[in-house]
Structures are given as structure tokens and as C-alpha cells.
Short mmCIF file of C-alpha atoms in Angstrom, two decimals:
data_model
loop_
_atom_site.label_atom_id
_atom_site.label_comp_id
_atom_site.label_asym_id
_atom_site.label_seq_id
_atom_site.Cartn_x
_atom_site.Cartn_y
_atom_site.Cartn_z
CA MET A 1 154.34 -149.76 77.63
CA ILE A 2 156.13 -149.40 80.99
CA ARG A 3 158.87 -152.04 81.44
CA ASN A 4 159.93 -153.87 84.61
CA MET A 5 157.58 -151.81 86.73
CA ASP A 6 156.94 -154.32 89.52
CA ALA A 7 158.41 -157.82 89.76
CA ALA A 8 155.54 -158.95 92.01
CA MET A 9 152.97 -157.80 89.44
CA PRO A 10 154.58 -158.30 86.02
CA TRP A 11 151.18 -158.12 84.35
CA LEU A 12 150.90 -154.48 85.45
CA GLU A 13 152.77 -153.53 82.28
CA SER A 14 150.05 -155.13 80.16
CA ALA A 15 147.27 -153.62 82.28
CA LEU A 16 148.69 -150.16 81.61
CA ASP A 17 148.89 -150.68 77.86
CA SER A 18 145.77 -149.27 76.20
CA ALA A 19 145.65 -151.71 73.28
CA THR A 20 146.16 -154.78 75.47
CA ALA A 21 143.70 -153.52 78.08
CA GLU A 22 141.05 -152.85 75.43
CA SER A 23 141.11 -156.47 74.28
CA VAL A 24 141.04 -157.80 77.84
CA LEU A 25 138.28 -155.46 79.04
CA ARG A 26 136.02 -156.36 76.16
CA ASP A 27 136.00 -159.91 77.49
CA ALA A 28 135.82 -158.96 81.16
CA VAL A 29 133.37 -156.06 81.45
CA SER A 30 129.81 -156.89 82.40
CA LEU A 31 127.66 -153.84 83.10
CA GLU A 32 123.92 -153.51 82.67
CA GLY A 33 123.10 -151.91 79.33
CA VAL A 34 126.74 -151.78 78.16
CA VAL A 35 127.76 -153.60 74.97
CA ALA A 36 131.20 -154.83 76.04
CA ALA A 37 132.24 -155.75 72.50
CA SER A 38 131.95 -152.07 71.53
CA LEU A 39 134.28 -150.88 74.31
CA THR A 40 137.35 -148.82 73.46
CA VAL A 41 139.97 -147.62 75.93
CA GLN A 42 140.61 -143.88 75.66
CA SER A 43 143.22 -143.62 78.41
CA VAL A 44 144.83 -145.55 81.27
CA ARG A 45 146.14 -143.97 84.47
CA LEU A 46 147.98 -145.48 87.41
CA MET A 47 146.19 -143.91 90.37
CA ARG A 48 148.07 -145.57 93.25
CA ARG A 49 150.63 -148.30 93.77
CA LYS A 50 152.25 -150.01 96.73
CA PRO A 51 155.23 -151.79 95.17
CA GLY A 52 155.00 -155.54 95.46
CA ARG A 53 151.51 -155.39 96.93
CA ARG A 54 148.77 -153.64 95.02
CA ALA A 55 147.89 -151.10 92.35
CA VAL A 56 144.82 -149.07 91.38
CA LEU A 57 144.23 -148.10 87.74
CA GLU A 58 141.69 -145.86 86.04
CA TYR A 59 140.43 -146.71 82.57
CA VAL A 60 138.51 -144.06 80.67
CA VAL A 61 136.47 -145.99 78.12
CA GLU A 62 133.78 -145.49 75.52
CA ALA A 63 131.08 -148.04 74.75
CA GLU A 64 127.59 -148.41 73.36
CA VAL A 65 125.09 -148.00 76.19
CA GLN A 66 121.45 -148.59 75.33
CA GLY A 67 121.93 -147.49 71.76
CA THR A 68 124.15 -144.44 72.32
CA ARG A 69 127.89 -144.01 72.63
CA GLU A 70 128.95 -143.00 76.14
CA ARG A 71 132.22 -142.28 77.89
CA PHE A 72 132.75 -143.37 81.50
CA ALA A 73 135.54 -144.54 83.78
CA LEU A 74 136.36 -147.87 85.38
CA VAL A 75 138.56 -148.45 88.42
CA GLY A 76 140.71 -151.57 88.37
CA LYS A 77 142.16 -152.90 91.63
CA ILE A 78 145.10 -155.30 91.43
CA ARG A 79 146.41 -157.30 94.38
CA ALA A 80 149.75 -159.10 93.97
CA LYS A 81 148.95 -161.99 96.31
CA GLY A 82 145.73 -162.87 94.51
CA LEU A 83 142.38 -161.62 93.30
CA ASP A 84 140.46 -159.96 96.14
CA ASN A 85 137.33 -162.09 95.87
CA GLU A 86 136.21 -161.13 99.37
CA THR A 87 135.86 -157.42 98.54
CA VAL A 88 134.07 -158.29 95.29
CA ARG A 89 131.63 -160.37 97.34
CA VAL A 90 131.14 -157.59 99.91
CA VAL A 91 130.42 -154.95 97.26
CA SER A 92 128.00 -157.26 95.45
CA ASP A 93 126.20 -158.10 98.69
CA LEU A 94 125.96 -154.43 99.66
CA ARG A 95 124.46 -153.56 96.28
CA ALA A 96 121.87 -156.30 96.81
CA ALA A 97 121.23 -155.01 100.35
CA GLY A 98 120.19 -151.56 99.15
CA PHE A 99 123.39 -149.78 98.15
CA HIS A 100 122.43 -149.77 94.45
CA ASP A 101 122.36 -146.68 92.22
CA ALA A 102 118.63 -146.06 92.67
CA SER A 103 118.45 -146.43 96.46
CA PRO A 104 115.88 -143.98 97.92
CA ASP A 105 118.27 -142.83 100.66
CA ARG A 106 120.84 -141.82 98.00
CA ILE A 107 123.62 -143.90 99.57
CA SER A 108 125.35 -146.37 97.22
CA VAL A 109 128.48 -148.33 96.42
CA PRO A 110 129.84 -148.41 92.84
CA GLU A 111 128.76 -151.25 90.58
CA ILE A 112 131.09 -154.20 89.99
CA ALA A 113 132.15 -154.02 86.33
CA GLY A 114 134.03 -157.29 85.88
CA ILE A 115 136.97 -159.48 86.85
CA VAL A 116 140.32 -160.11 85.12
CA PRO A 117 141.74 -163.21 86.87
CA GLY A 118 144.98 -163.18 84.89
CA TRP A 119 145.76 -159.71 86.20
CA ARG A 120 144.40 -160.45 89.68
CA MET A 121 142.20 -157.43 89.11
CA TRP A 122 138.56 -156.60 89.69
CA LEU A 123 136.81 -153.64 88.12
CA SER A 124 134.13 -151.27 89.31
CA ARG A 125 132.41 -148.36 87.66
CA LYS A 126 134.00 -145.16 88.91
CA ALA A 127 131.76 -142.96 91.01
CA GLU A 128 131.88 -139.55 89.35
CA GLY A 129 131.89 -136.56 91.65
CA ARG A 130 134.04 -134.92 94.32
CA SER A 131 135.44 -136.40 97.51
CA ALA A 132 133.73 -135.42 100.74
CA SER A 133 137.13 -134.06 101.88
CA GLU A 134 136.76 -131.29 99.33
CA CYS A 135 133.04 -130.74 99.87
CA LEU A 136 133.32 -130.52 103.67
CA ARG A 137 135.33 -127.33 103.29
CA GLN A 138 132.49 -125.46 101.61
CA HIS A 139 130.35 -122.91 103.42
CA ASP A 140 127.31 -125.22 103.47
CA ALA A 141 129.24 -128.31 104.56
CA GLN A 142 127.11 -128.97 107.64
CA GLN A 143 124.29 -130.41 105.54
CA LEU A 144 126.64 -132.96 104.02
CA ALA A 145 128.27 -133.62 107.39
CA SER A 146 124.92 -134.42 108.96
CA ARG A 147 124.41 -137.19 106.37
CA ILE A 148 127.65 -139.01 107.20
CA PRO A 149 126.25 -141.00 110.16
CA ALA A 150 123.47 -142.28 107.88
CA VAL A 151 126.16 -143.85 105.68
CA THR A 152 127.76 -145.77 108.55
CA ARG A 153 124.36 -146.65 110.03
CA LYS A 154 123.30 -148.15 106.71
CA LEU A 155 126.50 -150.19 106.57
CA HIS A 156 126.03 -151.36 110.14
CA ARG A 157 122.45 -152.45 109.47
CA SER A 158 123.11 -154.00 106.07
CA GLY A 159 123.35 -157.54 107.34
CA VAL A 160 126.36 -158.14 105.08
CA SER A 161 128.74 -160.55 106.77
CA SER A 162 132.51 -160.52 107.01
CA PRO A 163 134.96 -163.16 108.21
CA ARG A 164 137.20 -160.33 109.43
CA GLN A 165 136.81 -159.34 113.08
CA HIS A 166 138.10 -156.01 114.38
CA SER A 167 137.66 -155.63 118.13
CA LEU A 168 138.69 -152.77 120.40
CA ASN A 169 141.76 -154.77 121.39
CA GLU A 170 142.74 -155.11 117.75
CA GLU A 171 142.27 -151.38 117.25
CA LEU A 172 144.59 -150.77 120.20
CA ALA A 173 147.13 -153.20 118.74
CA VAL A 174 147.12 -151.22 115.48
CA LEU A 175 147.65 -148.02 117.48
CA ASP A 176 150.48 -149.53 119.55
CA SER A 177 152.28 -150.65 116.39
CA ALA A 178 151.86 -147.20 114.82
CA LEU A 179 153.19 -145.38 117.87
CA ALA A 180 156.16 -147.75 118.15
CA LYS A 181 157.10 -146.97 114.56
CA ALA A 182 156.72 -143.24 115.21
CA ILE A 183 159.10 -143.49 118.17
CA GLU A 184 161.70 -145.20 115.98
CA ILE A 185 161.74 -142.16 113.69
CA ARG A 186 161.22 -139.52 116.43
CA PRO A 187 163.02 -140.84 119.54
CA ASP A 188 163.10 -137.26 120.82
CA LEU A 189 159.34 -137.56 121.39
CA ILE A 190 159.41 -140.96 123.11
CA SER A 191 158.08 -139.88 126.51
CA ARG A 192 155.25 -137.83 125.04
CA ILE A 193 154.22 -140.52 122.55
CA GLU A 194 154.32 -143.25 125.20
CA GLU A 195 152.19 -141.09 127.49
CA VAL A 196 149.60 -140.63 124.74
CA GLY A 197 149.59 -144.38 124.13
CA SER A 198 148.99 -145.09 127.81
CA GLY A 199 146.24 -142.49 127.91
CA CYS A 200 144.51 -144.05 124.90
CA HIS A 201 144.52 -147.44 126.58
CA ALA A 202 143.01 -145.91 129.74
CA VAL A 203 140.23 -144.24 127.75
CA ALA A 204 139.52 -147.46 125.83
CA SER A 205 139.28 -149.45 129.06
CA SER A 206 136.37 -147.25 130.20
CA LEU A 207 134.19 -148.16 127.22
CA PRO A 208 131.43 -150.74 127.64
CA SER A 209 131.46 -153.73 125.31
CA ALA A 210 129.58 -153.11 122.07
CA SER A 211 127.56 -155.41 119.85
CA PRO A 212 129.71 -155.90 116.74
CA GLY A 213 128.33 -155.27 113.27
CA PRO A 214 129.51 -154.54 109.73
CA ILE A 215 131.96 -151.63 109.56
CA HIS A 216 133.99 -149.99 106.81
CA ARG A 217 137.06 -149.90 109.08
CA ASP A 218 138.86 -147.22 107.04
CA PHE A 219 136.08 -144.66 106.87
CA TYR A 220 137.09 -141.05 106.27
CA ALA A 221 136.12 -138.27 103.90
CA ASP A 222 138.16 -139.48 100.92
CA GLN A 223 136.13 -142.71 101.02
CA VAL A 224 132.90 -140.86 100.25
CA ILE A 225 132.26 -139.49 96.75
CA VAL A 226 129.59 -136.81 96.46
CA SER A 227 127.80 -137.24 93.15
CA GLY A 228 124.98 -134.71 93.03
CA ASP A 229 122.76 -135.63 95.98
CA ARG A 230 124.04 -139.23 96.06
CA LEU A 231 126.87 -140.45 98.27
CA TYR A 232 129.07 -143.33 97.08
CA VAL A 233 131.11 -145.32 99.58
CA ILE A 234 134.37 -146.61 98.12
CA ASP A 235 137.44 -148.65 99.13
CA LEU A 236 135.77 -151.40 101.15
CA ASP A 237 138.91 -153.55 101.21
CA LEU A 238 139.01 -153.63 105.05
CA PHE A 239 135.26 -154.25 105.56
CA SER A 240 134.98 -156.07 108.90
CA CYS A 241 132.78 -156.90 111.86
CA GLY A 242 133.42 -154.48 114.72
CA ASP A 243 132.12 -151.67 116.93
CA PRO A 244 129.70 -149.50 114.90
CA GLU A 245 131.02 -146.29 116.50
CA LEU A 246 134.56 -146.88 115.19
CA ASP A 247 133.72 -145.62 111.69
CA ILE A 248 132.33 -142.29 112.93
CA GLY A 249 135.22 -141.77 115.34
CA ASN A 250 137.72 -142.43 112.58
CA PHE A 251 135.90 -140.04 110.23
CA VAL A 252 135.86 -137.09 112.67
CA ALA A 253 139.51 -137.68 113.61
CA HIS A 254 140.40 -137.21 109.95
CA VAL A 255 138.33 -134.01 109.94
CA THR A 256 140.40 -132.68 112.84
CA GLU A 257 143.64 -133.73 111.12
CA GLN A 258 142.48 -132.03 107.91
CA ALA A 259 141.84 -128.81 109.85
CA LEU A 260 145.37 -128.93 111.29
CA ARG A 261 146.95 -129.83 107.95
CA VAL A 262 145.09 -127.38 105.71
CA ASP A 263 144.41 -124.47 108.06
CA GLY A 264 146.92 -124.96 110.87
CA TYR A 265 144.04 -124.46 113.30
CA ARG A 266 142.41 -127.42 115.03
CA ARG A 267 139.00 -125.79 115.30
CA SER A 268 138.59 -124.54 111.72
CA MET A 269 136.24 -127.44 110.91
CA ASP A 270 134.42 -127.62 114.25
CA ALA A 271 131.06 -126.90 112.62
CA VAL A 272 131.50 -130.01 110.46
CA ARG A 273 132.61 -132.10 113.41
CA ARG A 274 129.67 -130.91 115.50
CA ALA A 275 127.15 -131.67 112.74
CA ILE A 276 128.44 -135.24 112.49
CA TYR A 277 128.24 -135.76 116.26
CA ASP A 278 124.77 -134.24 116.55
CA SER A 279 123.42 -136.41 113.74
CA ALA A 280 125.03 -139.58 115.09
CA VAL A 281 123.90 -139.10 118.68
CA ALA A 282 120.37 -138.18 117.56
CA THR A 283 120.01 -141.65 116.06
CA GLY A 284 121.29 -143.50 119.11
CA ALA A 285 125.07 -143.58 118.68
CA SER A 286 127.22 -143.38 121.80
CA ARG A 287 128.90 -139.98 122.15
CA GLU A 288 131.50 -141.44 124.52
CA ALA A 289 132.41 -144.28 122.16
CA ILE A 290 132.76 -141.93 119.18
CA LEU A 291 135.00 -139.59 121.20
CA ALA A 292 137.15 -142.53 122.31
CA TYR A 293 137.59 -143.87 118.78
CA GLU A 294 138.27 -140.36 117.54
CA LEU A 295 141.12 -140.11 120.03
CA LEU A 296 142.56 -143.51 119.03
CA SER A 297 142.45 -142.55 115.35
CA LEU A 298 143.94 -139.11 115.98
CA ALA A 299 146.79 -140.70 117.96
CA ARG A 300 147.45 -143.02 115.02
CA HIS A 301 147.92 -139.89 112.91
CA ILE A 302 151.11 -139.23 114.86
CA TRP A 303 152.66 -142.10 112.90
CA ILE A 304 150.94 -141.11 109.65
CA SER A 305 152.47 -137.63 109.94
CA VAL A 306 155.92 -139.11 110.53
CA ARG A 307 155.55 -141.60 107.67
CA ILE A 308 154.48 -139.09 104.99
CA PRO A 309 157.23 -136.52 104.30
CA GLU A 310 154.76 -133.79 103.35
CA ARG A 311 153.06 -134.10 106.76
CA ARG A 312 156.05 -134.24 109.06
CA HIS A 313 155.51 -130.63 110.08
CA LEU A 314 152.22 -131.80 111.66
CA THR A 315 153.64 -134.38 114.06
CA GLU A 316 153.91 -132.17 117.11
CA ALA A 317 150.59 -130.44 116.40
CA VAL A 318 148.76 -133.79 116.26
CA LEU A 319 150.62 -134.98 119.36
CA ALA A 320 149.69 -131.80 121.20
CA GLU A 321 146.03 -132.22 120.24
CA CYS A 322 146.02 -135.75 121.69
CA GLU A 323 147.68 -134.46 124.86
CA ARG A 324 145.13 -131.68 125.16
CA ARG A 325 142.25 -134.12 124.95
CA LEU A 326 143.77 -136.49 127.48
CA ALA A 327 144.43 -133.61 129.88
CA ARG A 328 140.75 -132.69 129.76
CA SER A 329 139.64 -136.33 129.81
CA ALA A 330 139.04 -137.43 126.25
CA LEU A 331 135.36 -138.15 126.85
CA GLU A 332 134.69 -134.58 127.99
CA VAL A 333 136.21 -132.72 125.03
CA GLU A 334 133.99 -130.04 123.59
CA ILE A 335 132.15 -130.99 120.41
#
């Protein structure tokens, strides 16, 4: 057992202990067809942790499922300040609204597996497959890319409510905060970063007001798991009510950043980017709004590149890409 791992989450030690977790999960897990009393924990893995705030664990378990012994994985999400009941409610409502495992459109969210109040943790069944980040680099990636707008469109039309509001002004406030932090670390780039910030505000001011609807709010390729021909949407912790085009813009910005980070060439994933735009616009999405949100998200990556040591070599490349788009007028960039 790991000792003194996190003072804000002292129960994390118990959650990472296989024997303790097995006893707790037998009481907590509730999955259709699974006999919880037969559950055994094969392994526990700490997937992510933000000290003092949250942790994500993976439990590989075995249990009796409809008369046979099966192995599968559960994802446990812990939040130090309290159980995230809102995300549990959102996921449950989305499942009821058509995001279940047998949905005809093959777009789902993972099933809620249980709640452990004492650990401030909720569990979901892990979606098995590969992240879209990996799949979008394959030679036939355009077919997958063309399905991405259907995911956001289904979210936007789900009718699932959220008390969280995320307007364009709030998106700009997030960007301003990110750029200010980037300047603190890279004061040598202050004039260029401030110019990009001003340009982003100018582009945003040209957008017409949009009718808000349900959005993921942190939608990018790592949040989509490709499981055969089914797509699973994960990490809905920031689910909000906002501009429907924000999710697509954020997704394609991450595609551009991935091209810069992996290939060192901004256009290496243009076919993927184009397939997403074509599919989105064909179903009524605003090209201008997507381009604007793509720019805002890409500008935010200036701070992300500064914050993550392994990406600091990208800072000036991302900055230059934002400058290039603003020089051309961000809403006229080639797709």
C-alpha cells in the first residue's frame, strides 16, 4: 500500500490497495448482468493525479457475467472536494437519451458502474479500444474524422441539461488567463502573445450570438475511444451549456497541435481537419464559428506548451501558427 500519498485524499491509499478495493467494489458495483459478490480485483493502476484535487484509477477485475467468468476494467474518478454527483447525473442522463451501448448510431458514453461515497469516487465501465488521437493518424483516418461532428451534434441535441454556462466571453476569459500565465514564463514573447490575444478578441467580436446547447467543453481526440465501429465519449466533467460550434473548433485545434507536435509540420493532418469541417458544415454548422473557436483553442495551446516541459519546444511554432492565421484573417484560413 502506498503511504502518505496525498493529504487531501488520504483514502487514496486504500483505493490503490487491491484487497481493500476488492471488498469495497463488491458492495459498490452495480452493472447489468454482473454478479458483484463474485468480483475480484486483478490489478489497480493510478492513471492520473492532480495532487490535492483529483485522481483517476483503473481497476482490472473479474466477475461472473451471465453465467461465465469475464475480465473487464473499471475507471474510478476521485475528487478531493467531494463526490462529483453532477457528472454522474450527466452520464446517466446521456445514456437514457440514446448514448447507451446499443445505440444505432454507434455513439455512446460508458456505463456508470457504481459509487463509493467514502472515497468520493464514482466508477464507470472502461471503454475498451484506442483513442481517436491514435486512429486519426492512420491512412484511412478521414472516415473516422467525418464522424466526429455527429458526436458533438448528438450531444448538442441530447436535451441533457447543465447548470454550468460557458459563453463566448467565458471562453475569452479562459484564454486571457492562459496567455497571462504564458507571459509570466516567457516574458521575451510578451508583445507577440499580447498581439495574438488582441487578435483573438477581434475575431470573437465578429461572431453572431449563438443559441446555447449542451457541449462537452473539453472535446478533443483523446476524449473519443474507438471501439470497433462504436465511438465512446469520455471525460464529461466539464459538460456545460454553450455554443455548439465550440466543441468542433476545440477538436480541430488539437488536431493542428498534434500535427505540429508529432510531425513538426502544421499541415500533416490537413486531410483529417478538412474531413471534420466538411462533415460539420454539411449538417448546418457555421464554418466561421468553428474557425474562430479553433483559433481561440490554438492560442490557448501557447500556455499549454509552456506549462508542459515536454512541449516547450512547440511554443513558438504554435504562436507562429496563430499569427499566420490572424495575418490572413482567421475566418479565411484554408481548410
